[in-house]
Amino acid sequence: MNAIPVTQPSLSKVSARDVNVYYGQKHALKHVDLDIRPNDVTALIGPSGCGKSTFLRCINRMNDLIDNAQVTGLLTLDGDDVYDRNIDVVQLRARVGMVFQKPNPFPKSIYDNVAYGPRIHGMARDQAELDEIVMGSLEKAGLLAEVKDRLEETGTGLSGGQQQRLCIARAIAVAPEVILMDEPCSALDPIATAKVEELIDELRENFTIVIVTHSMQQAARVSQRTAFFHLGELVEVGDTEQIFTNPQHPLTQGYITGRFG
Amino acid sequence: MSDHTVKSYDEELAHLTNIIARMGGMAEAQFASALQALSKRDSDLAARVVAGDTRVDELEHEVQQFTVRLLALRQPVASDLRHIVAALKIGAELERVADYAANVAKRSLVLNQLPPVKPVSAVLHLAHLVQEILKDILDAYIERDVEKAIRVWNRDEEVDDLYTGLFRELITYMMEDPRTITACTHLMFMAKNIERIGDHATNIAETLHFLVVGTPIKGERPKGNTVDTE
Ligand SMILES: Nc1ncnc2c1ncn2[C@@H]1O[C@H](COP(=O)(O)OP(=O)(O)OP(=O)(O)O)[C@@H](O)[C@H]1O
Ligand SMILES: [Mg+2]
C-alpha cells in the first residue's frame, strides 16, 4: 500500500490512499491521497470533469450505484476500510450523509422529508422521540422558524433556498458524522447562499463536512482546508488561507486566479 | 505567468503597475531635484520641489481608488491579491519618500539664507547611496526581481553606517565652530530624512519579496551600529 502520511492518520476522519476510480476504460480519479480532518470543512475545487464529485461519491460508496464504476485503493472512515466486504452500506450512508446540487426534497410533507431517515434506521421509539429529532434537525438547519406552522405542507412547495436547508435537515436527522455536499448553493440566490454558508459554519461543530464548489469565494469563505483537483489528480491540498494567498502549484495558481488555458 | 481568461483584468493589473512606476519615477525626480537644490543652493528649484509634492499625493490617491475598485470588482486571490495589496503598500511608501524629499527641499530654502558649511558634501554622499538604492528597488519592482530586492534589503546596513558616521561628523563640526550650529542642525534633520528614504526603499524590498514569493524575507537584517536620534 502506498501510504503517504499527508497528516497523521489518527487525526483524520476520512483518509484516502492511492484511490483510483475507473468508469469503464476511463481513469477518472488517479492515485488520490487525501486526509479529511474531523470538524473541518474541506472544499474540493477544480475545473469541470476533474473528479470532484467522483471523489465525493467514493466516501459513501455512491459509486457502487454506477454500473461501470470501479474503485481501487484504500478509503477509511475513522480508520475502518469503507470498501471492506463486511461493511453495511446502508449503515455507512447513515454515517456519511449527502446533500446534492439541486435541492431534491421527496414529494412528501416537510415533516416526512426529515422523518424519513430516522424511521428507516429505527432511531425513534415513539412519536414524541421522532418529533424531537425532526424539530431538532429543522432547528439546526435554520429552517424551523420558517416552517413550524406548515409542517404538513409538501416540501417541494418551499423556495429553493428553503428546500436546500430542508435537504440539509434531512441529512443531519440521521445524526451522520460526515456530510458531503456537492455544489449545494449553485441554485441559490446570494441571501439563501449566505444562510447555507452560515449553517455550514455552525454544523462544523458537530460534523465533518466535505463540500464541492465552483465558487472560489465560497471555498474561501466556508472551508478550513482546500483541495484542488485537475484531470483526476489531486494537485494540491492545504489550509484554505494558504491556497488562496500563496498556492504552491502553478496549476492551482492558474485555476483560482482565472488564468486557465 | 500566462494571461487571465478575462483580458480587461490583465489590463487593470498592468495599469496598477504603471501608476506605481510613474509614482516611483516622480519620487526619484523629486528627491534628485531636492539634492540639486541643496548642492547648488538653488532656491527656485527647492520651491518647485515643495510645490510638486501634491502631484505625488494625487497619484497615491489614484492607487488607493484603483486598488479598492479591483478588490471589490475582481475579488482577487493568490498572486493577483498580492500584486494589488503590494501596490497599495508601495504607493504609500513612495508617498513618504516624496514627502521626505520635499522636507529636504524646505530645509535647503532655510540653508540658503545662511553661510555655506562644509558637511553639505557628506550629506550629499549619503544621499547618493540612498538614490542608488531607491533606483534599484524601483527597477526590481518593474522586473519583479526578488534577488535584486534582497540585495537592496541588505544594503540598508550601509546607509545606517554612513548615517552614524555623518552624525558624528556634524557634531564635531558644530563643537569646533558654534556659528555653524543652525546650519548643521538643519543638515542633521536632512540626513535623518534621507536615511528614512532608505528605510522606505527597504520596506518596498520586503513588500516586493512578499509579492513575488508569497512569504516575508527570511532572517534578521544585519543591523549597523545605529544611534537612535529620533
Ligand atoms: N457515470 C459515469 N460514466 C462515465 N464517465 C463518468 C461518469 N461520471 C463521471 N464520469 C467522468 O469522470 C470524470 C470526472 O467526473 P466528475 O463528475 O467527478 O467531475 P466533477 O469534477 O464533479 O465535474 P463538475 O464540476 O462538472 O461536476 C469526467 O471526465 C466525467 O465525464
Ligand atoms: Mg460534479
Short mmCIF file of C-alpha atoms and ligand atoms in Angstrom, two decimals:
data_model
loop_
_atom_site.label_atom_id
_atom_site.label_comp_id
_atom_site.label_asym_id
_atom_site.label_seq_id
_atom_site.Cartn_x
_atom_site.Cartn_y
_atom_site.Cartn_z
CA MET A 1 0.00 0.00 0.00
CA ASN A 2 1.18 3.43 -0.90
CA ALA A 3 0.74 5.19 2.44
CA ILE A 4 1.98 8.76 2.34
CA PRO A 5 1.40 10.37 5.73
CA VAL A 6 -0.20 13.59 4.50
CA THR A 7 -1.39 14.21 8.02
CA GLN A 8 -1.29 11.69 10.81
CA PRO A 9 -3.98 9.12 10.05
CA SER A 10 -5.18 9.25 13.65
CA LEU A 11 -6.01 12.92 13.12
CA SER A 12 -8.12 12.31 10.05
CA LYS A 13 -11.80 11.44 9.88
CA VAL A 14 -11.65 10.23 6.31
CA SER A 15 -8.47 9.09 4.71
CA ALA A 16 -7.80 8.21 1.07
CA ARG A 17 -4.68 6.34 -0.02
CA ASP A 18 -3.95 5.72 -3.69
CA VAL A 19 -7.63 5.87 -4.53
CA ASN A 20 -8.47 5.33 -8.21
CA VAL A 21 -11.81 5.33 -9.95
CA TYR A 22 -12.47 3.94 -13.40
CA TYR A 23 -15.66 4.38 -15.39
CA GLY A 24 -15.17 1.52 -17.82
CA GLN A 25 -11.91 2.44 -19.60
CA LYS A 26 -11.91 5.98 -18.29
CA HIS A 27 -9.44 6.59 -15.45
CA ALA A 28 -11.43 9.35 -13.72
CA LEU A 29 -9.60 9.59 -10.40
CA LYS A 30 -5.87 8.92 -10.22
CA HIS A 31 -3.85 7.88 -7.17
CA VAL A 32 -5.51 10.24 -4.74
CA ASP A 33 -4.04 10.58 -1.23
CA LEU A 34 -6.12 12.89 0.90
CA ASP A 35 -6.88 13.28 4.58
CA ILE A 36 -10.05 14.95 5.82
CA ARG A 37 -9.74 16.25 9.36
CA PRO A 38 -12.62 15.93 11.80
CA ASN A 39 -14.75 19.05 12.28
CA ASP A 40 -13.13 20.78 9.37
CA VAL A 41 -14.91 21.99 6.29
CA THR A 42 -12.84 20.73 3.37
CA ALA A 43 -13.55 22.31 0.00
CA LEU A 44 -12.90 20.38 -3.22
CA ILE A 45 -12.27 22.68 -6.16
CA GLY A 46 -11.18 22.25 -9.76
CA PRO A 47 -12.41 22.53 -13.32
CA SER A 48 -15.45 20.67 -14.56
CA GLY A 49 -14.80 16.97 -15.03
CA CYS A 50 -11.70 16.86 -12.81
CA GLY A 51 -13.24 14.25 -10.49
CA LYS A 52 -14.57 16.21 -7.52
CA SER A 53 -17.98 14.51 -7.48
CA THR A 54 -16.32 11.19 -8.20
CA PHE A 55 -14.12 11.57 -5.12
CA LEU A 56 -17.06 12.68 -3.00
CA ARG A 57 -19.06 9.62 -4.08
CA CYS A 58 -16.19 7.33 -3.06
CA ILE A 59 -16.61 8.35 0.57
CA ASN A 60 -20.14 6.99 0.96
CA ARG A 61 -19.85 4.39 -1.79
CA MET A 62 -22.34 6.12 -4.04
CA ASN A 63 -20.14 4.96 -6.92
CA ASP A 64 -21.44 1.45 -6.21
CA LEU A 65 -24.69 2.65 -7.76
CA ILE A 66 -22.96 3.43 -11.06
CA ASP A 67 -22.82 0.34 -13.28
CA ASN A 68 -19.38 0.58 -14.82
CA ALA A 69 -17.61 2.31 -11.94
CA GLN A 70 -14.68 0.58 -10.27
CA VAL A 71 -12.87 1.87 -7.19
CA THR A 72 -9.39 0.77 -6.06
CA GLY A 73 -7.14 1.86 -3.22
CA LEU A 74 -7.85 2.39 0.44
CA LEU A 75 -10.54 4.66 1.83
CA THR A 76 -11.10 4.75 5.56
CA LEU A 77 -13.63 6.32 7.88
CA ASP A 78 -12.27 6.54 11.43
CA GLY A 79 -9.65 4.05 10.33
CA ASP A 80 -12.15 1.47 9.06
CA ASP A 81 -11.98 0.39 5.44
CA VAL A 82 -15.10 1.78 3.76
CA TYR A 83 -14.82 -0.82 0.98
CA ASP A 84 -14.47 -3.76 3.36
CA ARG A 85 -16.77 -6.58 2.28
CA ASN A 86 -18.34 -6.78 5.71
CA ILE A 87 -19.32 -3.16 5.88
CA ASP A 88 -23.06 -2.41 5.89
CA VAL A 89 -23.51 0.16 3.12
CA VAL A 90 -26.85 1.39 4.46
CA GLN A 91 -25.20 1.98 7.81
CA LEU A 92 -22.26 3.68 6.12
CA ARG A 93 -24.59 6.10 4.33
CA ALA A 94 -26.20 6.95 7.63
CA ARG A 95 -22.76 7.87 8.96
CA VAL A 96 -21.90 9.77 5.79
CA GLY A 97 -24.79 11.92 4.61
CA MET A 98 -25.06 13.75 1.34
CA VAL A 99 -26.58 16.99 0.03
CA PHE A 100 -26.82 17.48 -3.71
CA GLN A 101 -26.54 20.37 -6.11
CA LYS A 102 -30.24 20.62 -6.82
CA PRO A 103 -32.45 20.53 -3.75
CA ASN A 104 -34.28 17.22 -4.07
CA PRO A 105 -36.97 17.00 -1.38
CA PHE A 106 -39.23 13.96 -1.58
CA PRO A 107 -42.79 14.69 -2.74
CA LYS A 108 -43.95 14.34 0.84
CA SER A 109 -44.66 16.71 3.71
CA ILE A 110 -41.89 18.78 5.23
CA TYR A 111 -42.17 16.65 8.36
CA ASP A 112 -41.95 13.36 6.50
CA ASN A 113 -38.96 14.52 4.49
CA VAL A 114 -36.97 14.89 7.69
CA ALA A 115 -38.54 11.88 9.45
CA TYR A 116 -37.73 9.57 6.52
CA GLY A 117 -34.19 8.59 7.55
CA PRO A 118 -34.81 8.24 11.28
CA ARG A 119 -37.79 5.98 10.51
CA ILE A 120 -35.76 3.73 8.20
CA HIS A 121 -32.98 3.44 10.74
CA GLY A 122 -35.42 2.96 13.61
CA MET A 123 -33.92 5.82 15.53
CA ALA A 124 -37.10 6.80 17.41
CA ARG A 125 -39.00 4.61 19.81
CA ASP A 126 -42.19 6.64 19.67
CA GLN A 127 -43.82 9.63 18.06
CA ALA A 128 -42.51 12.03 20.71
CA GLU A 129 -38.92 10.99 20.02
CA LEU A 130 -39.43 11.30 16.28
CA ASP A 131 -40.92 14.78 16.75
CA GLU A 132 -37.89 15.72 18.75
CA ILE A 133 -35.48 14.53 16.05
CA VAL A 134 -37.44 16.28 13.27
CA MET A 135 -37.77 19.59 15.15
CA GLY A 136 -34.16 19.46 16.29
CA SER A 137 -32.92 18.85 12.74
CA LEU A 138 -35.08 21.64 11.30
CA GLU A 139 -33.79 23.90 14.04
CA LYS A 140 -30.14 23.01 13.34
CA ALA A 141 -30.73 23.56 9.64
CA GLY A 142 -32.00 27.05 10.45
CA LEU A 143 -35.39 26.30 8.93
CA LEU A 144 -37.68 25.69 11.88
CA ALA A 145 -38.86 29.27 12.34
CA GLU A 146 -39.88 29.44 8.68
CA VAL A 147 -41.79 26.12 8.53
CA LYS A 148 -43.05 25.31 12.03
CA ASP A 149 -46.64 26.26 11.13
CA ARG A 150 -46.68 24.34 7.86
CA LEU A 151 -45.01 21.02 8.64
CA GLU A 152 -47.76 19.10 6.83
CA GLU A 153 -47.34 21.05 3.60
CA THR A 154 -45.25 19.44 0.87
CA GLY A 155 -41.51 20.06 0.81
CA THR A 156 -41.50 20.82 -2.89
CA GLY A 157 -43.62 23.91 -2.18
CA LEU A 158 -40.74 25.65 -0.40
CA SER A 159 -38.42 28.17 -2.06
CA GLY A 160 -35.14 26.84 -3.49
CA GLY A 161 -33.10 28.04 -0.53
CA GLN A 162 -35.61 26.59 1.94
CA GLN A 163 -35.63 23.30 0.04
CA GLN A 164 -31.86 23.09 0.25
CA ARG A 165 -31.96 23.69 4.01
CA LEU A 166 -34.71 21.04 4.19
CA CYS A 167 -32.34 18.62 2.47
CA ILE A 168 -29.65 19.53 4.98
CA ALA A 169 -32.15 18.92 7.81
CA ARG A 170 -32.93 15.57 6.21
CA ALA A 171 -29.22 14.74 6.03
CA ILE A 172 -28.49 15.62 9.65
CA ALA A 173 -31.64 13.91 11.01
CA VAL A 174 -29.87 10.53 10.95
CA ALA A 175 -27.00 12.01 13.01
CA PRO A 176 -24.25 11.43 10.46
CA GLU A 177 -20.58 12.05 11.24
CA VAL A 178 -19.65 13.33 7.81
CA ILE A 179 -21.77 15.42 5.45
CA LEU A 180 -20.88 15.52 1.77
CA MET A 181 -22.19 18.48 -0.20
CA ASP A 182 -21.96 18.65 -3.98
CA GLU A 183 -22.35 22.28 -5.06
CA PRO A 184 -25.12 22.86 -2.53
CA CYS A 185 -25.57 26.54 -3.34
CA SER A 186 -25.34 26.60 -7.11
CA ALA A 187 -29.12 27.03 -7.47
CA LEU A 188 -29.47 29.60 -4.68
CA ASP A 189 -29.51 33.39 -4.57
CA PRO A 190 -26.90 35.28 -2.51
CA ILE A 191 -29.09 35.51 0.60
CA ALA A 192 -30.07 31.84 0.58
CA THR A 193 -26.40 31.05 -0.12
CA ALA A 194 -25.31 33.12 2.87
CA LYS A 195 -27.78 31.23 5.07
CA VAL A 196 -26.47 27.86 3.93
CA GLU A 197 -22.88 29.03 4.43
CA GLU A 198 -23.69 30.25 7.92
CA LEU A 199 -25.31 26.89 8.55
CA ILE A 200 -22.22 25.02 7.31
CA ASP A 201 -20.14 27.01 9.74
CA GLU A 202 -22.43 26.03 12.63
CA LEU A 203 -22.64 22.39 11.57
CA ARG A 204 -18.88 22.16 11.72
CA GLU A 205 -19.11 21.94 15.49
CA ASN A 206 -20.78 18.53 15.28
CA PHE A 207 -19.95 17.24 11.82
CA THR A 208 -17.11 16.87 9.38
CA ILE A 209 -18.01 18.48 6.07
CA VAL A 210 -16.69 17.98 2.56
CA ILE A 211 -18.05 20.45 0.03
CA VAL A 212 -17.61 20.66 -3.73
CA THR A 213 -17.96 24.18 -5.04
CA HIS A 214 -17.25 26.10 -8.21
CA SER A 215 -17.26 29.38 -6.35
CA MET A 216 -13.75 30.27 -5.27
CA GLN A 217 -15.19 32.86 -2.91
CA GLN A 218 -17.41 30.24 -1.33
CA ALA A 219 -14.50 27.85 -0.83
CA ALA A 220 -12.54 30.70 0.75
CA ARG A 221 -15.44 31.71 2.98
CA VAL A 222 -16.58 28.37 4.35
CA SER A 223 -13.63 26.00 4.41
CA GLN A 224 -10.56 25.48 6.55
CA ARG A 225 -8.88 23.17 4.06
CA THR A 226 -8.97 23.29 0.28
CA ALA A 227 -8.08 20.53 -2.16
CA PHE A 228 -7.50 21.31 -5.83
CA PHE A 229 -8.14 18.59 -8.42
CA HIS A 230 -7.11 18.64 -12.06
CA LEU A 231 -7.71 15.90 -14.67
CA GLY A 232 -8.43 13.33 -12.00
CA GLU A 233 -5.38 14.11 -9.89
CA LEU A 234 -5.15 15.84 -6.55
CA VAL A 235 -2.74 18.66 -7.36
CA GLU A 236 -2.55 20.49 -4.06
CA VAL A 237 -4.17 20.46 -0.66
CA GLY A 238 -3.56 22.93 2.13
CA ASP A 239 -5.02 25.36 4.59
CA THR A 240 -7.57 27.45 2.71
CA GLU A 241 -5.75 30.62 3.65
CA GLN A 242 -2.54 29.34 2.12
CA ILE A 243 -4.24 28.08 -1.04
CA PHE A 244 -5.86 31.46 -1.65
CA THR A 245 -2.94 33.68 -0.74
CA ASN A 246 0.06 31.60 -1.74
CA PRO A 247 -0.71 28.42 -3.69
CA GLN A 248 2.39 26.33 -4.30
CA HIS A 249 1.45 24.70 -7.59
CA PRO A 250 1.21 26.71 -10.82
CA LEU A 251 -1.96 24.84 -11.81
CA THR A 252 -3.67 25.87 -8.57
CA GLN A 253 -2.50 29.43 -9.07
CA GLY A 254 -3.77 29.42 -12.66
CA TYR A 255 -7.14 27.99 -11.74
CA ILE A 256 -8.03 30.17 -8.77
CA THR A 257 -6.88 33.39 -10.40
CA GLY A 258 -8.81 32.66 -13.61
CA ARG A 259 -5.85 32.02 -15.87
CA PHE A 260 -6.75 28.61 -17.15
CA GLY A 261 -5.66 27.83 -20.70
CA MET B 1 2.53 33.81 -15.73
CA SER B 2 0.00 33.31 -18.51
CA ASP B 3 -2.87 35.71 -19.10
CA HIS B 4 -6.24 35.84 -17.43
CA THR B 5 -9.18 34.47 -19.33
CA VAL B 6 -10.72 37.91 -18.78
CA LYS B 7 -8.43 40.29 -20.69
CA SER B 8 -9.57 43.50 -19.03
CA TYR B 9 -8.36 42.12 -15.69
CA ASP B 10 -4.81 41.85 -17.07
CA GLU B 11 -5.05 45.40 -18.34
CA GLU B 12 -6.15 46.63 -14.94
CA LEU B 13 -3.29 44.88 -13.17
CA ALA B 14 -0.82 46.29 -15.70
CA HIS B 15 -2.32 49.73 -15.18
CA LEU B 16 -1.68 49.41 -11.44
CA THR B 17 1.98 48.55 -12.05
CA ASN B 18 2.15 51.57 -14.36
CA ILE B 19 0.84 54.01 -11.78
CA ILE B 20 3.38 52.71 -9.26
CA ALA B 21 6.16 53.03 -11.83
CA ARG B 22 5.11 56.61 -12.54
CA MET B 23 4.93 57.38 -8.84
CA GLY B 24 8.38 55.88 -8.34
CA GLY B 25 9.80 57.95 -11.18
CA MET B 26 8.22 61.07 -9.72
CA ALA B 27 9.52 60.38 -6.20
CA GLU B 28 13.00 59.77 -7.62
CA ALA B 29 12.87 63.03 -9.58
CA GLN B 30 11.66 64.98 -6.55
CA PHE B 31 14.50 63.55 -4.48
CA ALA B 32 17.09 64.33 -7.18
CA SER B 33 15.84 67.90 -7.53
CA ALA B 34 15.88 68.43 -3.77
CA LEU B 35 19.52 67.30 -3.69
CA GLN B 36 20.42 69.54 -6.58
CA ALA B 37 18.72 72.45 -4.85
CA LEU B 38 20.86 71.68 -1.81
CA SER B 39 24.17 71.37 -3.62
CA LYS B 40 23.61 74.35 -5.98
CA ARG B 41 21.89 76.49 -3.32
CA ASP B 42 19.05 76.84 -5.85
CA SER B 43 16.00 78.24 -4.01
CA ASP B 44 13.80 78.30 -7.13
CA LEU B 45 14.31 74.60 -7.66
CA ALA B 46 13.70 73.90 -3.95
CA ALA B 47 10.41 75.81 -4.13
CA ARG B 48 9.36 73.76 -7.16
CA VAL B 49 10.06 70.52 -5.30
CA VAL B 50 7.93 71.68 -2.37
CA ALA B 51 5.08 72.59 -4.74
CA GLY B 52 5.46 69.35 -6.71
CA ASP B 53 4.69 67.12 -3.74
CA THR B 54 0.92 67.35 -4.34
CA ARG B 55 1.30 65.52 -7.65
CA VAL B 56 2.73 62.50 -5.86
CA ASP B 57 -0.10 62.69 -3.34
CA GLU B 58 -2.59 62.69 -6.20
CA LEU B 59 -1.04 59.57 -7.66
CA GLU B 60 -1.23 57.83 -4.31
CA HIS B 61 -4.93 58.65 -4.23
CA GLU B 62 -5.26 57.14 -7.66
CA VAL B 63 -3.56 53.95 -6.44
CA GLN B 64 -5.90 53.77 -3.46
CA GLN B 65 -9.04 54.22 -5.52
CA PHE B 66 -7.94 51.78 -8.15
CA THR B 67 -6.97 49.06 -5.66
CA VAL B 68 -10.27 49.39 -3.79
CA ARG B 69 -12.08 49.06 -7.09
CA LEU B 70 -10.10 45.98 -8.08
CA LEU B 71 -10.67 44.36 -4.68
CA ALA B 72 -14.40 44.97 -4.89
CA LEU B 73 -14.97 44.00 -8.51
CA ARG B 74 -12.39 41.27 -9.16
CA GLN B 75 -12.15 39.64 -5.73
CA PRO B 76 -8.54 38.78 -6.42
CA VAL B 77 -6.71 35.82 -4.89
CA ALA B 78 -3.18 34.44 -4.73
CA SER B 79 -0.59 36.34 -6.80
CA ASP B 80 -3.22 38.80 -8.05
CA LEU B 81 -4.19 39.63 -4.50
CA ARG B 82 -0.56 40.06 -3.51
CA HIS B 83 0.03 42.28 -6.56
CA ILE B 84 -2.83 44.58 -5.55
CA VAL B 85 -2.02 44.70 -1.83
CA ALA B 86 1.65 45.33 -2.68
CA ALA B 87 0.72 48.24 -4.96
CA LEU B 88 -1.28 49.80 -2.15
CA LYS B 89 1.63 49.46 0.27
CA ILE B 90 4.33 50.56 -2.16
CA GLY B 91 2.21 53.55 -3.15
CA ALA B 92 2.16 54.61 0.49
CA GLU B 93 5.94 54.11 0.81
CA LEU B 94 6.59 56.24 -2.27
CA GLU B 95 4.34 58.95 -0.96
CA ARG B 96 6.52 59.05 2.17
CA VAL B 97 9.70 59.13 0.07
CA ALA B 98 8.39 62.16 -1.81
CA ASP B 99 7.41 63.77 1.49
CA TYR B 100 10.95 63.45 2.79
CA ALA B 101 12.31 64.84 -0.48
CA ALA B 102 10.03 67.86 -0.02
CA ASN B 103 11.29 68.24 3.56
CA VAL B 104 14.87 68.26 2.34
CA ALA B 105 13.91 70.94 -0.18
CA LYS B 106 12.21 73.04 2.52
CA ARG B 107 15.29 72.95 4.73
CA SER B 108 17.57 73.83 1.83
CA LEU B 109 15.49 77.01 1.44
CA VAL B 110 16.47 77.90 5.01
CA LEU B 111 20.11 76.86 4.48
CA ASN B 112 20.33 79.22 1.53
CA GLN B 113 19.75 82.12 3.93
CA LEU B 114 22.86 81.06 5.92
CA PRO B 115 26.58 80.99 5.04
CA PRO B 116 27.60 77.69 3.34
CA VAL B 117 29.00 74.91 5.57
CA LYS B 118 31.33 72.09 4.61
CA PRO B 119 29.37 68.97 5.76
CA VAL B 120 26.83 69.53 2.94
CA SER B 121 29.04 67.33 0.79
CA ALA B 122 28.87 64.48 3.34
CA VAL B 123 25.06 64.71 3.37
CA LEU B 124 25.08 64.54 -0.43
CA HIS B 125 27.33 61.49 -0.24
CA LEU B 126 24.77 59.70 1.95
CA ALA B 127 22.02 60.87 -0.38
CA HIS B 128 23.71 59.40 -3.46
CA LEU B 129 23.87 56.00 -1.82
CA VAL B 130 20.17 56.24 -0.97
CA GLN B 131 19.37 57.37 -4.53
CA GLU B 132 21.10 54.29 -5.87
CA ILE B 133 19.14 52.04 -3.55
CA LEU B 134 15.85 53.72 -4.46
CA LYS B 135 16.58 53.32 -8.15
CA ASP B 136 17.48 49.65 -7.69
CA ILE B 137 14.31 48.84 -5.79
CA LEU B 138 12.13 50.58 -8.38
CA ASP B 139 13.87 48.63 -11.16
CA ALA B 140 13.41 45.45 -9.12
CA TYR B 141 9.70 46.22 -8.82
CA ILE B 142 9.24 46.65 -12.57
CA GLU B 143 11.25 43.49 -13.25
CA ARG B 144 9.75 41.57 -10.30
CA ASP B 145 13.36 40.74 -9.42
CA VAL B 146 13.50 39.17 -5.95
CA GLU B 147 17.28 38.75 -5.95
CA LYS B 148 17.72 42.45 -6.54
CA ALA B 149 15.17 43.19 -3.81
CA ILE B 150 17.17 41.10 -1.33
CA ARG B 151 20.37 42.95 -2.29
CA VAL B 152 18.63 46.27 -1.66
CA TRP B 153 17.33 44.98 1.64
CA ASN B 154 20.85 44.05 2.73
CA ARG B 155 22.25 47.47 1.79
CA ASP B 156 20.26 49.23 4.48
CA GLU B 157 23.17 48.49 6.79
CA GLU B 158 25.47 50.62 4.59
CA VAL B 159 23.04 53.51 4.87
CA ASP B 160 22.86 53.15 8.63
CA ASP B 161 26.65 53.07 8.97
CA LEU B 162 27.10 56.09 6.76
CA TYR B 163 24.40 57.96 8.64
CA THR B 164 26.02 57.20 12.00
CA GLY B 165 29.37 58.49 10.72
CA LEU B 166 27.75 61.60 9.32
CA PHE B 167 26.04 62.26 12.61
CA ARG B 168 29.40 62.23 14.43
CA GLU B 169 30.96 64.44 11.80
CA LEU B 170 28.22 67.05 12.20
CA ILE B 171 28.56 67.06 15.99
CA THR B 172 32.35 67.51 15.73
CA TYR B 173 31.91 70.31 13.25
CA MET B 174 29.44 72.14 15.48
CA MET B 175 31.68 71.81 18.52
CA GLU B 176 34.62 73.24 16.60
CA ASP B 177 32.64 76.18 15.25
CA PRO B 178 29.44 77.00 17.13
CA ARG B 179 28.46 79.58 14.49
CA THR B 180 27.54 76.65 12.23
CA ILE B 181 25.10 75.14 14.72
CA THR B 182 21.96 76.42 12.96
CA ALA B 183 23.03 75.23 9.53
CA CYS B 184 24.35 71.91 10.84
CA THR B 185 21.15 71.23 12.77
CA HIS B 186 19.21 71.57 9.55
CA LEU B 187 21.68 69.26 7.84
CA MET B 188 21.22 66.77 10.62
CA PHE B 189 17.47 66.67 10.05
CA MET B 190 18.04 66.38 6.32
CA ALA B 191 20.35 63.44 6.88
CA LYS B 192 17.70 61.82 9.02
CA ASN B 193 15.10 62.35 6.28
CA ILE B 194 17.44 60.84 3.72
CA GLU B 195 18.16 57.86 5.94
CA ARG B 196 14.39 57.38 6.26
CA ILE B 197 14.07 57.31 2.48
CA GLY B 198 16.49 54.38 2.60
CA ASP B 199 14.23 52.67 5.15
CA HIS B 200 11.25 53.07 2.84
CA ALA B 201 13.25 51.52 -0.01
CA THR B 202 13.90 48.60 2.35
CA ASN B 203 10.18 48.33 3.11
CA ILE B 204 9.48 48.22 -0.61
CA ALA B 205 12.03 45.40 -0.89
CA GLU B 206 10.12 43.45 1.76
CA THR B 207 6.78 44.03 0.04
CA LEU B 208 8.25 43.06 -3.31
CA HIS B 209 9.53 39.81 -1.84
CA PHE B 210 6.07 39.08 -0.48
CA LEU B 211 4.52 39.98 -3.84
CA VAL B 212 6.71 37.58 -5.81
CA VAL B 213 7.35 34.73 -3.38
CA GLY B 214 4.36 34.99 -1.06
CA THR B 215 6.43 34.92 2.13
CA PRO B 216 8.40 37.51 4.13
CA ILE B 217 12.17 37.92 3.60
CA LYS B 218 13.84 35.45 5.94
CA GLY B 219 16.28 36.29 8.68
CA GLU B 220 17.13 39.41 10.60
CA ARG B 221 18.68 42.17 8.60
CA PRO B 222 22.21 42.75 9.90
CA LYS B 223 21.79 46.00 11.83
CA GLY B 224 24.58 48.57 11.82
CA ASN B 225 25.67 50.40 14.91
CA THR B 226 22.87 52.96 14.73
CA VAL B 227 22.43 55.75 17.18
CA ASP B 228 18.73 56.41 17.53
CA THR B 229 18.45 60.12 17.08
CA GLU B 230 14.72 60.45 16.54
N1 LIG C 1 -21.15 7.60 -14.73
C1 LIG C 1 -20.10 7.94 -15.45
N2 LIG C 1 -19.74 7.21 -16.53
C2 LIG C 1 -18.65 7.55 -17.26
N3 LIG C 1 -17.87 8.60 -17.01
C3 LIG C 1 -18.17 9.37 -15.96
C4 LIG C 1 -19.30 9.09 -15.12
N4 LIG C 1 -19.36 10.02 -14.17
C5 LIG C 1 -18.32 10.86 -14.38
N5 LIG C 1 -17.60 10.47 -15.45
C6 LIG C 1 -16.38 11.12 -15.97
O1 LIG C 1 -15.42 11.16 -14.94
C7 LIG C 1 -14.76 12.42 -14.92
C8 LIG C 1 -14.95 13.07 -13.55
O2 LIG C 1 -16.32 13.41 -13.40
P1 LIG C 1 -16.91 14.13 -12.12
O3 LIG C 1 -18.37 14.15 -12.24
O4 LIG C 1 -16.32 13.52 -10.91
O5 LIG C 1 -16.30 15.59 -12.32
P2 LIG C 1 -16.55 16.91 -11.45
O6 LIG C 1 -15.21 17.39 -11.05
O7 LIG C 1 -17.53 16.66 -10.39
O8 LIG C 1 -17.13 17.90 -12.55
P3 LIG C 1 -18.28 19.04 -12.40
O9 LIG C 1 -17.58 20.18 -11.78
O10 LIG C 1 -18.64 19.34 -13.81
O11 LIG C 1 -19.40 18.49 -11.58
C9 LIG C 1 -15.33 13.22 -16.07
O12 LIG C 1 -14.48 13.11 -17.15
C10 LIG C 1 -16.65 12.55 -16.35
O13 LIG C 1 -17.01 12.67 -17.69
MG MG C 2 -19.51 17.37 -10.02
#
